[in-house]
Coordinates of C-alpha atoms in Angstrom, one line a residue:
M252 CA 72.7 101.0 67.2
N253 CA 74.0 97.5 66.7
S254 CA 71.9 95.2 68.7
E255 CA 75.0 92.9 69.3
L256 CA 77.2 95.8 70.7
G257 CA 74.4 97.5 72.8
T258 CA 74.1 94.3 74.6
A259 CA 77.7 93.3 75.0
L260 CA 78.8 92.7 78.7
D261 CA 82.6 92.7 78.1
P262 CA 83.8 96.3 78.4
L263 CA 87.1 95.8 76.6
A264 CA 85.4 94.4 73.5
L265 CA 82.5 97.1 73.6
E266 CA 85.2 99.8 73.9
D267 CA 87.2 98.5 71.1
A268 CA 84.3 98.2 68.7
T269 CA 83.1 101.8 69.4
T270 CA 86.1 104.0 69.9
L271 CA 89.0 105.0 67.6
P272 CA 92.1 103.1 68.5
T273 CA 93.9 106.1 70.3
Y274 CA 96.1 104.0 72.4
A275 CA 97.4 100.3 72.8
K276 CA 95.8 99.4 76.0
P277 CA 96.4 96.6 78.5
P278 CA 93.7 94.0 78.7
L279 CA 91.9 95.5 81.8
A280 CA 89.2 98.3 82.5
L281 CA 89.4 100.1 85.7
V282 CA 86.4 100.7 87.6
R283 CA 87.4 102.1 91.0
G284 CA 90.2 103.7 92.7
E285 CA 91.2 104.9 96.0
N286 CA 94.6 107.1 96.6
A287 CA 97.4 105.3 94.9
T288 CA 95.4 102.1 94.2
V289 CA 93.1 101.1 91.4
W290 CA 90.8 98.0 90.9
D291 CA 90.0 96.5 87.6
H292 CA 86.7 95.1 86.3
T293 CA 87.8 91.3 87.7
G294 CA 88.5 92.9 91.3
R295 CA 92.2 92.9 90.7
E296 CA 94.1 95.6 92.9
L297 CA 97.0 97.5 91.4
L298 CA 99.2 99.8 92.8
D299 CA 99.2 103.0 90.5
L300 CA 102.5 104.8 89.9
Y301 CA 101.6 106.1 86.6
G302 CA 98.5 108.2 87.5
G303 CA 96.6 108.1 84.3
H304 CA 99.2 110.3 82.3
C305 CA 100.5 112.3 85.2
V306 CA 97.0 113.5 86.3
A307 CA 95.9 112.0 89.6
L308 CA 97.9 114.4 91.9
L309 CA 96.0 113.7 95.1
G310 CA 95.4 110.0 94.3
H311 CA 92.0 108.7 92.7
S312 CA 88.8 110.2 93.8
P313 CA 90.3 112.3 96.4
P314 CA 87.5 112.9 99.0
R315 CA 87.7 116.6 99.1
V316 CA 87.5 117.2 95.6
V317 CA 84.6 114.6 95.1
E318 CA 82.8 116.6 97.5
A319 CA 83.6 119.8 96.0
I320 CA 82.2 118.7 92.7
R321 CA 79.2 117.3 94.2
Q322 CA 78.1 120.4 96.0
Q323 CA 79.0 122.4 93.0
A324 CA 77.0 120.0 90.6
G325 CA 73.9 120.4 92.9
E326 CA 74.2 124.2 92.9
L327 CA 75.0 125.0 89.3
L328 CA 76.6 122.4 86.9
F329 CA 77.6 124.7 84.1
Y330 CA 77.5 128.2 82.8
S331 CA 80.0 129.7 80.3
N332 CA 82.6 132.1 81.3
A333 CA 80.5 134.9 79.5
V334 CA 79.3 135.2 83.2
Y335 CA 80.9 136.0 86.2
S336 CA 81.3 132.9 88.8
P337 CA 82.2 133.2 92.5
V338 CA 84.0 129.8 91.9
R339 CA 85.9 130.9 89.2
A340 CA 87.1 133.9 90.8
E341 CA 88.1 131.7 93.9
A342 CA 89.9 129.1 91.9
S343 CA 91.6 132.2 89.6
A344 CA 92.9 134.0 92.8
R345 CA 94.0 130.7 94.5
L346 CA 96.0 129.9 91.2
V347 CA 97.5 133.3 90.7
D348 CA 98.4 133.1 94.4
L349 CA 100.7 130.1 93.9
A350 CA 102.1 131.4 90.4
P351 CA 105.3 132.9 90.3
E352 CA 105.4 136.7 90.8
G353 CA 104.2 138.6 88.0
L354 CA 102.1 135.9 86.3
N355 CA 98.9 137.4 87.8
R356 CA 96.5 136.7 84.8
V357 CA 94.9 133.2 83.8
F358 CA 93.1 131.9 80.8
W359 CA 91.2 128.8 81.6
C360 CA 90.6 126.0 79.0
N361 CA 90.1 122.3 79.0
S362 CA 93.6 120.6 78.5
G363 CA 97.4 120.9 78.2
T364 CA 97.1 121.2 74.5
E365 CA 94.6 124.2 74.5
A366 CA 96.9 125.9 77.2
N367 CA 100.0 125.5 74.6
E368 CA 97.8 126.9 71.8
A369 CA 96.6 129.9 73.9
A370 CA 100.2 130.6 74.9
L371 CA 101.5 130.3 71.4
K372 CA 98.7 132.8 70.3
L373 CA 99.2 135.1 72.8
A374 CA 103.2 135.2 72.1
R375 CA 102.5 135.9 68.4
A376 CA 100.0 138.5 69.1
V377 CA 102.1 140.4 71.6
T378 CA 105.6 140.4 69.6
G379 CA 103.9 140.7 66.2
K380 CA 106.1 137.8 64.8
S381 CA 105.3 134.3 63.9
G382 CA 108.5 132.0 64.4
V383 CA 108.6 129.3 67.3
I384 CA 111.5 127.8 68.7
A385 CA 110.9 124.3 70.1
M386 CA 113.0 121.5 71.4
K387 CA 113.8 118.2 69.6
G388 CA 111.9 115.6 71.9
A389 CA 109.5 117.8 72.7
F390 CA 105.6 117.2 73.4
H391 CA 103.3 119.9 73.5
G392 CA 100.0 118.5 72.2
R393 CA 98.2 117.4 69.2
T394 CA 96.1 120.3 68.2
V395 CA 97.6 122.0 65.0
G396 CA 99.6 124.9 67.0
A397 CA 100.8 122.9 69.7
L398 CA 101.6 119.8 67.2
A399 CA 103.7 121.9 65.3
A400 CA 106.0 122.4 68.3
T401 CA 105.9 118.7 69.2
W402 CA 108.9 116.7 68.1
G403 CA 108.7 113.8 65.6
D404 CA 107.9 112.8 62.1
S405 CA 105.2 110.3 63.1
Y406 CA 103.2 113.1 64.6
H407 CA 103.9 115.5 62.0
A408 CA 103.3 113.3 58.8
P409 CA 99.7 113.6 58.0
Y410 CA 99.4 117.0 58.6
R411 CA 102.6 118.6 57.8
A412 CA 100.9 121.0 54.8
I413 CA 99.0 122.9 57.4
L414 CA 101.5 123.0 60.5
P415 CA 103.0 126.3 61.4
Q416 CA 106.8 126.6 60.8
T417 CA 109.0 125.6 64.1
H418 CA 112.5 125.8 64.6
F419 CA 113.7 122.7 66.4
V420 CA 116.9 122.6 68.4
P421 CA 118.4 120.6 71.0
F422 CA 117.2 120.5 74.1
G423 CA 119.9 122.0 76.7
W424 CA 122.0 123.9 74.3
E425 CA 121.7 127.5 74.6
G426 CA 123.6 128.0 71.7
A427 CA 121.4 126.7 69.1
V428 CA 118.4 128.8 70.8
A429 CA 120.7 132.0 70.4
E430 CA 121.6 130.9 66.7
A431 CA 117.7 130.5 65.7
L432 CA 116.8 133.6 67.6
E433 CA 119.1 135.7 64.9
S434 CA 116.2 135.1 62.5
G435 CA 114.7 138.1 64.0
D436 CA 111.1 136.6 63.5
V437 CA 110.9 134.6 66.7
A438 CA 107.7 135.1 68.9
A439 CA 108.3 132.4 71.4
V440 CA 110.8 129.9 72.8
I441 CA 108.4 126.8 74.2
L442 CA 110.0 124.0 76.2
E443 CA 109.1 121.4 79.0
P444 CA 111.5 122.0 81.8
I445 CA 111.5 118.3 82.1
Q446 CA 111.2 116.3 79.1
S447 CA 108.8 113.6 80.2
M448 CA 108.1 111.7 77.0
A449 CA 111.6 112.1 75.8
G450 CA 112.8 109.9 79.0
V451 CA 112.5 112.4 81.8
T452 CA 115.6 114.6 81.1
E453 CA 116.3 118.0 82.4
A454 CA 119.2 120.8 81.9
P455 CA 121.2 122.7 84.5
A456 CA 119.6 125.8 86.0
A457 CA 122.2 127.8 83.9
Y458 CA 120.5 126.5 80.9
Y459 CA 117.0 128.0 81.8
Q460 CA 118.4 131.1 82.9
A461 CA 120.4 131.7 79.5
L462 CA 117.0 131.2 77.8
R463 CA 115.5 134.1 80.0
Q464 CA 118.4 136.6 79.0
L465 CA 118.3 135.6 75.1
C466 CA 114.3 136.1 75.0
D467 CA 114.8 139.4 76.6
A468 CA 117.5 140.4 74.3
H469 CA 115.5 139.3 71.2
G470 CA 112.1 140.3 72.2
A471 CA 110.7 136.8 72.3
M472 CA 108.5 135.4 74.7
L473 CA 109.7 132.4 77.0
I474 CA 106.9 129.7 77.7
F475 CA 107.3 127.1 80.2
D476 CA 105.1 123.9 79.1
E477 CA 104.4 122.7 82.9
V478 CA 101.5 120.4 81.7
Q479 CA 103.5 117.5 83.8
T480 CA 105.6 119.6 85.9
G481 CA 103.4 122.1 87.5
V482 CA 101.1 122.2 90.3
G483 CA 103.5 120.9 92.7
R484 CA 104.6 117.8 91.3
T485 CA 108.3 118.6 91.3
G486 CA 108.3 120.0 95.0
A487 CA 107.7 123.6 93.8
F488 CA 104.4 124.8 92.2
S489 CA 106.2 125.7 89.2
Y490 CA 109.5 124.3 88.1
S491 CA 110.8 127.7 87.3
E492 CA 111.1 128.1 91.1
H493 CA 114.0 125.4 91.0
V494 CA 116.0 127.7 88.6
G495 CA 115.3 131.0 89.4
V496 CA 113.7 131.8 86.4
T497 CA 110.2 133.4 85.3
P498 CA 108.8 132.6 82.1
D499 CA 106.3 135.1 80.2
L500 CA 103.8 132.1 80.1
I501 CA 103.3 128.9 82.0
T502 CA 100.7 126.4 80.7
L503 CA 99.2 123.8 83.2
A504 CA 96.7 120.9 82.9
K505 CA 96.8 117.0 84.0
S506 CA 97.2 117.4 87.8
L507 CA 95.5 120.9 88.1
G508 CA 91.9 119.3 88.4
A509 CA 93.1 115.9 90.2
G510 CA 91.2 114.2 87.6
V511 CA 88.7 116.5 86.3
P512 CA 89.6 118.0 82.8
V513 CA 91.0 121.3 83.0
G514 CA 93.7 123.6 81.6
A515 CA 95.3 127.1 82.2
T516 CA 97.8 129.5 80.7
L517 CA 99.3 131.8 83.4
V518 CA 100.2 135.2 81.7
S519 CA 102.6 137.7 82.6
D520 CA 101.2 141.2 83.7
A521 CA 103.1 142.9 80.6
I522 CA 101.2 140.5 78.3
A523 CA 97.7 140.4 80.0
E524 CA 97.9 144.5 79.4
T525 CA 97.8 144.1 75.7
V526 CA 94.7 141.6 75.5
K527 CA 91.4 143.1 74.6
T528 CA 87.9 141.4 75.1
G529 CA 87.4 139.1 72.2
D530 CA 91.0 138.1 71.6
Q531 CA 90.6 134.7 73.2
G532 CA 87.6 132.7 74.1
T533 CA 86.2 129.2 75.3
T534 CA 82.9 128.0 76.1
F535 CA 83.8 125.0 78.5
G536 CA 86.9 126.5 79.8
G537 CA 86.4 128.0 83.1
G538 CA 83.3 126.0 83.9
M539 CA 82.0 125.7 87.3
L540 CA 82.7 122.1 87.7
A541 CA 86.2 122.3 86.8
M542 CA 86.8 125.5 88.9
A543 CA 85.3 123.4 92.0
A544 CA 87.8 120.9 91.3
V545 CA 90.8 123.3 90.8
R546 CA 89.9 125.2 94.1
A547 CA 89.6 121.9 96.1
T548 CA 93.0 120.5 94.8
L549 CA 94.9 123.7 95.3
D550 CA 93.7 124.0 98.8
Q551 CA 94.6 120.3 99.7
L552 CA 98.2 120.8 98.0
V553 CA 98.8 123.8 100.1
E554 CA 97.1 122.7 103.4
D555 CA 98.4 119.2 103.5
S556 CA 101.8 120.3 102.7
L557 CA 102.1 118.0 99.5
M558 CA 104.8 119.8 97.6
P559 CA 107.2 118.9 100.3
R560 CA 106.0 115.7 100.5
A561 CA 106.9 115.1 96.6
L562 CA 110.3 115.6 97.4
A563 CA 110.2 113.2 100.4
L564 CA 108.7 110.5 97.9
E565 CA 111.4 111.4 95.4
S566 CA 114.1 110.4 98.3
A567 CA 112.4 107.2 99.1
F568 CA 112.2 106.2 95.5
R569 CA 115.6 107.0 94.7
D570 CA 116.9 105.2 97.8
A571 CA 115.1 102.1 97.3
L572 CA 115.7 101.9 93.5
T573 CA 119.4 102.8 93.7
S574 CA 120.2 99.2 95.0
V575 CA 118.4 97.5 92.2
D576 CA 121.0 96.0 89.7
N577 CA 120.3 96.8 86.1
V578 CA 119.0 100.4 87.0
V579 CA 121.4 102.7 85.1
D580 CA 120.2 106.0 86.1
I581 CA 117.4 107.9 88.1
R582 CA 116.1 111.3 86.5
G583 CA 113.7 113.9 87.4
R584 CA 112.2 115.5 90.3
G585 CA 109.9 115.3 93.2
C586 CA 106.7 112.6 91.5
L587 CA 108.4 112.7 87.9
L588 CA 111.0 110.4 87.7
G589 CA 112.6 108.5 85.2
I590 CA 114.5 105.0 85.7
E591 CA 116.6 104.1 83.2
L592 CA 117.4 100.2 82.7
D593 CA 120.2 98.5 80.9
R594 CA 117.4 96.9 78.7
P595 CA 114.2 98.2 76.9
A596 CA 111.6 99.3 79.5
R597 CA 108.3 98.3 77.8
P598 CA 108.4 94.5 78.6
V599 CA 109.4 95.4 82.1
A600 CA 106.5 97.6 82.6
V601 CA 104.3 94.9 81.0
A602 CA 105.8 92.4 83.8
L603 CA 105.2 94.7 86.8
R604 CA 101.7 95.2 85.6
D605 CA 100.7 91.6 85.1
E606 CA 103.0 90.0 87.6
H607 CA 103.3 92.3 90.2
G608 CA 100.2 94.6 90.2
I609 CA 102.1 97.7 89.5
F610 CA 101.4 100.6 87.1
V611 CA 104.3 102.3 85.5
G612 CA 104.9 104.3 82.3
T613 CA 107.3 104.2 79.4
S614 CA 108.8 106.9 77.5
G615 CA 110.1 107.7 74.1
H616 CA 113.4 106.8 75.2
A617 CA 113.3 102.9 75.0
P618 CA 115.2 102.1 78.3
T619 CA 113.2 104.4 80.4
L620 CA 110.3 103.9 82.8
R621 CA 108.5 106.6 84.0
L622 CA 107.1 107.3 87.6
M623 CA 104.3 109.8 88.1
P624 CA 102.6 108.7 91.2
P625 CA 100.0 110.7 93.2
L626 CA 101.7 113.1 96.0
T627 CA 99.8 111.1 98.7
T628 CA 101.4 107.6 97.6
P629 CA 102.4 105.6 100.5
M630 CA 106.0 105.9 101.4
D631 CA 106.4 102.0 101.3
A632 CA 105.3 102.0 97.7
A633 CA 109.0 102.6 96.7
G634 CA 110.1 99.4 98.6
R635 CA 107.5 97.8 96.9
L636 CA 108.2 98.9 93.4
A637 CA 112.0 98.1 94.0
D638 CA 111.4 94.6 95.2
A639 CA 109.1 93.7 92.0
L640 CA 111.4 95.6 89.5
G641 CA 114.6 93.5 90.9
E642 CA 112.6 90.1 90.7
V643 CA 111.5 91.2 87.1
L644 CA 114.9 92.3 85.8
R645 CA 116.5 89.1 87.4
A646 CA 113.9 87.0 85.4
G647 CA 114.6 88.7 82.3

């Protein structure tokens, strides 16, 4: 190793010198977190309403999850799912108990993109078809199958020659889905119930219900990518509960392990009956450490009544932010909210972070800030954000 890098004390410079530049990062390194607060390497404290890409469902380093991981690590750190595991069995039972009725099997993996890959593979296998309908504005991941269903030439350009064919249609318009289904070769319709990266947009309940009917009529599988909306973040365990629709497959990740990498594909009974040993596989998916984190996360979610609290936090943020001048719209549900401004959001997010110590996200919709706070965030965080946002907007 380069001796100069090996002895470097600056974590920002060392990381830039040794990793690929996947993100444009702010000039700080986070070293500690507790609930909705994080501290950087200089000791500065920040309110985190971004949650590390919508991950910190229970806040940072939640004691119950930390203890579950510690205990499991001391007993058996890992063995693949080639063997049975009590902690995996318990996590699986807990998950399917919370899932919509009829989705009683789970495939464990390591991330949201893997969960979407598995869902798309299962849909193609069970239908014998290859086509996929996805939504303009969608983001489903960066591995090849999920990338093909992700909207945007900037994502596709280097890999276009190897991407499976996907029919992209406008989100919220069932007529376009109906037309695309007429090809007869569509295995699945995949969508995020709330398009987070596209600016936190959702459609009327009738839209999701129409998709269910269209998929049934054409023999296609309906996939809800709930990598961001799932695990109670919108006030229900699955967004499907809000709209009275049961998809054939639901994908989960991000919040599922409260910070530990884990993904899951919930599978309908009808699809599960077609799967044979060897059809799917993963080495690290369903590992003991991740399963301990999932079990503890789901237990706390239920026992501390955090799904209703997500809705209470939504109300607090809406009430506080509605009075802020230059806020054009507030979209989303629970602890996944989009705050549309009358100007580009990115400079506002930077000012909130640097001048007021508040982390928020941006999106592919230039005027929209994204809030993805922990479900345990203190209620007074809404007022603190509103005060800081008003000050930044007045100054700008």
